[in-house]
Coordinates of C-alpha atoms in Angstrom, one line a residue:
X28 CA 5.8 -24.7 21.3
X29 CA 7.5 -23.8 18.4
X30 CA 6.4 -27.3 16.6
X31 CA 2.6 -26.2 16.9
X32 CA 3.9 -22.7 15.9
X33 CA 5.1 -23.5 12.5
X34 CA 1.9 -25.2 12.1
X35 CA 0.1 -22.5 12.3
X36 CA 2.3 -20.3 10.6
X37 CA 2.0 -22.3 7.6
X38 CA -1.6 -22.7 7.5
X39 CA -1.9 -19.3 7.4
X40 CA 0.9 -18.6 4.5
X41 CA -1.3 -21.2 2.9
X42 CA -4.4 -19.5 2.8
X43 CA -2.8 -15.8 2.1
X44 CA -3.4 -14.3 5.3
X45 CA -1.0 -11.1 5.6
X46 CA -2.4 -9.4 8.8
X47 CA -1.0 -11.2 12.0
X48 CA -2.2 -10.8 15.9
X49 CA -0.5 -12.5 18.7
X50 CA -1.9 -12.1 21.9
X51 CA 0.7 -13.6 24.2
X52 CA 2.3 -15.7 26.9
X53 CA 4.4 -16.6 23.8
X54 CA 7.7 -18.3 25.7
X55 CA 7.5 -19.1 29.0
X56 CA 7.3 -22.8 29.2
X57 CA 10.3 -25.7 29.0
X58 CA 9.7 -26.1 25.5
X59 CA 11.8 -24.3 22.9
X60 CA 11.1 -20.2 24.5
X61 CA 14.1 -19.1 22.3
X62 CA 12.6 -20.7 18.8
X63 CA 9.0 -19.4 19.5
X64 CA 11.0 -15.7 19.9
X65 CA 12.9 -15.5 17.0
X66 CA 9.4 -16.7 15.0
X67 CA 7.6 -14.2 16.0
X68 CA 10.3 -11.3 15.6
X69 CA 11.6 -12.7 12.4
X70 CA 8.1 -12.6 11.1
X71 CA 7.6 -8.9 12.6
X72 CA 4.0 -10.3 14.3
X73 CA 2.4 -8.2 16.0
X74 CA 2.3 -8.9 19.9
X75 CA 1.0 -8.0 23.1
X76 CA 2.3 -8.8 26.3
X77 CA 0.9 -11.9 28.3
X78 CA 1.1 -12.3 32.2
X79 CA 3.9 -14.9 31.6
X80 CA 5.9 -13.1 29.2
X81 CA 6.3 -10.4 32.1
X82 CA 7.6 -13.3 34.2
X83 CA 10.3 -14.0 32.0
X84 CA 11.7 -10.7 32.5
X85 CA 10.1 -9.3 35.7
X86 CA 9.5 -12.1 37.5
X87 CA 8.7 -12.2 41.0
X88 CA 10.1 -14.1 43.9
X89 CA 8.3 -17.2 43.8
X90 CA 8.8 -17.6 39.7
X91 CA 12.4 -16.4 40.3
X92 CA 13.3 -19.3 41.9
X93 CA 11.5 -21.9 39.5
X94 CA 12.9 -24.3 37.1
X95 CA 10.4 -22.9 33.8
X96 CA 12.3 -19.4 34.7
X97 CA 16.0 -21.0 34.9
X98 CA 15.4 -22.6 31.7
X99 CA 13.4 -19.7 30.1
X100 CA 16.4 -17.1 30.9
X101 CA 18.9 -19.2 29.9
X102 CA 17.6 -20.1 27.1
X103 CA 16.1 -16.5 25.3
X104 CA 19.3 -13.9 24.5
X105 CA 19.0 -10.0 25.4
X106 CA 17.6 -9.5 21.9
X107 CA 14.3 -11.8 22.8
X108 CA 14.0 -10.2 26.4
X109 CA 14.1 -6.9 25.5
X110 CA 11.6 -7.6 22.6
X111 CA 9.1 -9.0 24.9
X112 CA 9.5 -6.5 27.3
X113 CA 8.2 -3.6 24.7
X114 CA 5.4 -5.9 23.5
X115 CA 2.8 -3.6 24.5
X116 CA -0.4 -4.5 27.5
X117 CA -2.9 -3.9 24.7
X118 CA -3.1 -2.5 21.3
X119 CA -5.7 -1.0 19.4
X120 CA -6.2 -0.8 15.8
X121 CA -9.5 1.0 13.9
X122 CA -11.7 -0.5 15.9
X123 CA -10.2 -3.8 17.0
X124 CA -8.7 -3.9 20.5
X125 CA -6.1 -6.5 21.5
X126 CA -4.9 -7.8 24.8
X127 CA -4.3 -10.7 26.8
X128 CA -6.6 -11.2 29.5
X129 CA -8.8 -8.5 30.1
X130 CA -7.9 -4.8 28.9
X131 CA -7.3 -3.9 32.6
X132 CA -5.1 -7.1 33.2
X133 CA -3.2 -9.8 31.7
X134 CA -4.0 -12.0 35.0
X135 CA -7.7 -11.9 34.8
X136 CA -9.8 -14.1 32.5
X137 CA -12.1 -11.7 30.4
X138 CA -14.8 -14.3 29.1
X139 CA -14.8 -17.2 32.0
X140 CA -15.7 -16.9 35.5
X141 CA -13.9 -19.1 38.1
X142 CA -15.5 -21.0 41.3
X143 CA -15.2 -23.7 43.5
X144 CA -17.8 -25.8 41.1
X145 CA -15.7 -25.2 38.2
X146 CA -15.3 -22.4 35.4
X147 CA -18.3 -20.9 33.3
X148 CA -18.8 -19.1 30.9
X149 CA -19.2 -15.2 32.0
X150 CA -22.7 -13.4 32.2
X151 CA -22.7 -10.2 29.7
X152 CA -22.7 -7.7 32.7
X153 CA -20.0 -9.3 34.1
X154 CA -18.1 -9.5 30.7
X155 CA -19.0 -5.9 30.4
X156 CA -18.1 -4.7 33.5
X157 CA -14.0 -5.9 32.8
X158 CA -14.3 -4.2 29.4
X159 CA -15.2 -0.6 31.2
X160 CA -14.2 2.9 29.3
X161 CA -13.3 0.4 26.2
X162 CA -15.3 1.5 22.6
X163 CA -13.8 -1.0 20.6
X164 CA -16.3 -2.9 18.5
X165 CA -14.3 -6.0 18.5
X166 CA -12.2 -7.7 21.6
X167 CA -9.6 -10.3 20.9
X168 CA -8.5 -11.7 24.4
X169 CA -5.9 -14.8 25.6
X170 CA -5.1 -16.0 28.9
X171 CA -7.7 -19.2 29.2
X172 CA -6.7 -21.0 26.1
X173 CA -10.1 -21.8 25.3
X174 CA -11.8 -20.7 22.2
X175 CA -15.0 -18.7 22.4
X176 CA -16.9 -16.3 20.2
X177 CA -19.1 -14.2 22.5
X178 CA -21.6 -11.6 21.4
X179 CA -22.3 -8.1 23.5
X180 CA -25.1 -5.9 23.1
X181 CA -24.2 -3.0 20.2
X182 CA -22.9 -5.5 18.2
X183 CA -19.7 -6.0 19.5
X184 CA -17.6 -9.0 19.6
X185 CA -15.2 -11.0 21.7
X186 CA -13.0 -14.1 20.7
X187 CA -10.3 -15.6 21.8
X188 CA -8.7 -17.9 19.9
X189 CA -7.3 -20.6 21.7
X190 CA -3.8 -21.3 22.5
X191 CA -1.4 -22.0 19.6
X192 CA 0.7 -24.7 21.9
X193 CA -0.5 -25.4 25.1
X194 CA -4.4 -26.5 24.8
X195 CA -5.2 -27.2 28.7
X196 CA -3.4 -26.6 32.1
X197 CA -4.5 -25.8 35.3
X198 CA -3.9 -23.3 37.9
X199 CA -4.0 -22.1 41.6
X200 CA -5.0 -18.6 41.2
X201 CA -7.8 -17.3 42.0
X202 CA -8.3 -20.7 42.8
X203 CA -7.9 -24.5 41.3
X204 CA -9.0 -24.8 38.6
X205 CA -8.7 -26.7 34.8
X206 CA -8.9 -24.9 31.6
X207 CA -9.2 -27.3 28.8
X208 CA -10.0 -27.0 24.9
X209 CA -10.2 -31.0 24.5
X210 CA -8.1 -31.8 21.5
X211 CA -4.1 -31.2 20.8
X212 CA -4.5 -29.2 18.2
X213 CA -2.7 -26.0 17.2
X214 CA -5.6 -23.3 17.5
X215 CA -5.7 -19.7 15.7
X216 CA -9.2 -18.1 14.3
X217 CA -9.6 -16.1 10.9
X218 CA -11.3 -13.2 11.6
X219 CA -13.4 -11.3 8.1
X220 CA -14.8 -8.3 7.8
X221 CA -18.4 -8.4 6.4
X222 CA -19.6 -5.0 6.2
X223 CA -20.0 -3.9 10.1
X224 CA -20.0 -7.5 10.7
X225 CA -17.2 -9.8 11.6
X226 CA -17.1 -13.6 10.4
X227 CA -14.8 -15.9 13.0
X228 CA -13.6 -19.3 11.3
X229 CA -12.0 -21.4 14.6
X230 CA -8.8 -23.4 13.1
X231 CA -8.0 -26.3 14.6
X232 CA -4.5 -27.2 13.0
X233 CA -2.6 -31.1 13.6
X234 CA 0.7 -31.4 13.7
X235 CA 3.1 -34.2 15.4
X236 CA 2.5 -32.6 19.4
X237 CA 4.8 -36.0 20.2
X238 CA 8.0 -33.6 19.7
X239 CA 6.9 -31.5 22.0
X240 CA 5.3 -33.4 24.4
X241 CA 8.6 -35.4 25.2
X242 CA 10.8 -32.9 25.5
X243 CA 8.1 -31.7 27.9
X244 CA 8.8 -35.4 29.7
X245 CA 12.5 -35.0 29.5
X246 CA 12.0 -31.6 31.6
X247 CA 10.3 -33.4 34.2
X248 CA 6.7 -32.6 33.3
X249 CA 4.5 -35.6 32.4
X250 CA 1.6 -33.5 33.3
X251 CA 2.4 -30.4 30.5
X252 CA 3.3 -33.7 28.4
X253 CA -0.3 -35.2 28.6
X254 CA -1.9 -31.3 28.1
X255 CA -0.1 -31.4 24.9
X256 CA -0.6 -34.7 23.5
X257 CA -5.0 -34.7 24.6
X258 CA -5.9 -31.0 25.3
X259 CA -6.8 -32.5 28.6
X260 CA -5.6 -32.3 32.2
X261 CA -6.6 -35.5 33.5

């Protein structure tokens, strides 16, 4: 979502931010996969690989024969895939550790627990237990595309920041389930450090999501349409 992208990118050039993360799943959508690349490249942002920028380069059998992978590899040149296939699982730097989901894998949710009645916040020892043999003081985390600032004994800190360009969806794995920030707007968090404390400013950024919500609708996809233009899913 490159649209929501350059949002971002210029709210942040506003306000003289120099040090960038990105935490991933970064193309693979029916949006514009190729533009969001050569951003993030051009810019020389930092990234770490997502679950679904493996699947535009390593995808299995089922994505294989989808119409997001069709459009996705058509669309991104051998520059792009080769640059998101040596975006690293995780990166650590002083004691700030990025990654997607958890630190163990990009396909599990490290702050939000999924059942049949719905997704919850995660209890500290569970929270704990996916960030096992990890030290780092502070924990920046993708993969739900909600925003959360969590706490952990030792004063250590999680957040996740939200998703830049896609602010719900759903999902069948482990099972259904919605994840939903409730309003289209471009997300990113500042992140300060206050002696051995961190401040977190949550950035909620507008832009004109009707760009990319139609060509969402011209791909066949009124439902990633309406996710863009409400941060809803129904």
């Amino acid at each position: 979502n490159t649209w929501a992208l350059d949002a971002v990118l210029a709210d942040i050039r506003r306000r003289g931010i120099d040090t960038i993360f990105n935490l991933g799943d970064s193309v693979f959508n029916c949006l514009d996969p190729a533009g969001t690349a050569a951003r993030l490249m051009d810019a020389n942002i930092l990234s770490v690989m997502g679950n679904q920028d493996r699947d535009a380069f390593a995808p299995n059998d089922v994505m294989r024969a989808s119409r997001d992978y069709a459009f996705v590899s058509a669309e991104l040149n051998a520059v792009q895939v080769a640059w998101l296939a040596a975006c690293p699982p995780t990166y650590t730097v002083d004691d700030i550790l990025l990654c997607h989901g958890t630190p163990h894998s990009d396909e599990t949710y490290l702050l939000e627990t999924v059942t049949e009645h719905g997704v919850f916040l995660s209890d500290t020892a569970t929270i704990l237990s996916r960030l096992e043999n990890i030290d780092a003081k502070l924990i920046l985390c993708g993969h739900s595309h909600v925003p959360r600032v969590v706490w952990l004994p030792g004063n250590r800190l999680v957040v996740n920041p939200g998703s830049v360009g896609i602010p719900a969806y759903d999902d069948d794995v482990p099972m259904f389930h919605i994840m939903e920030s409730g309003s289209p707007h471009a997300r990113y968090a500042i992140l300060t450090r206050r002696d051995h404390f961190w401040d977190v400013e949550s950035v909620c950024v507008a832009y004109d999501w009707s760009i990319p919500a139609a060509r969402a609708r011209a791909f066949g996809r009124p439902d990633r349409a309406h996710w863009i233009e409400t941060g809803r899913v129904s």
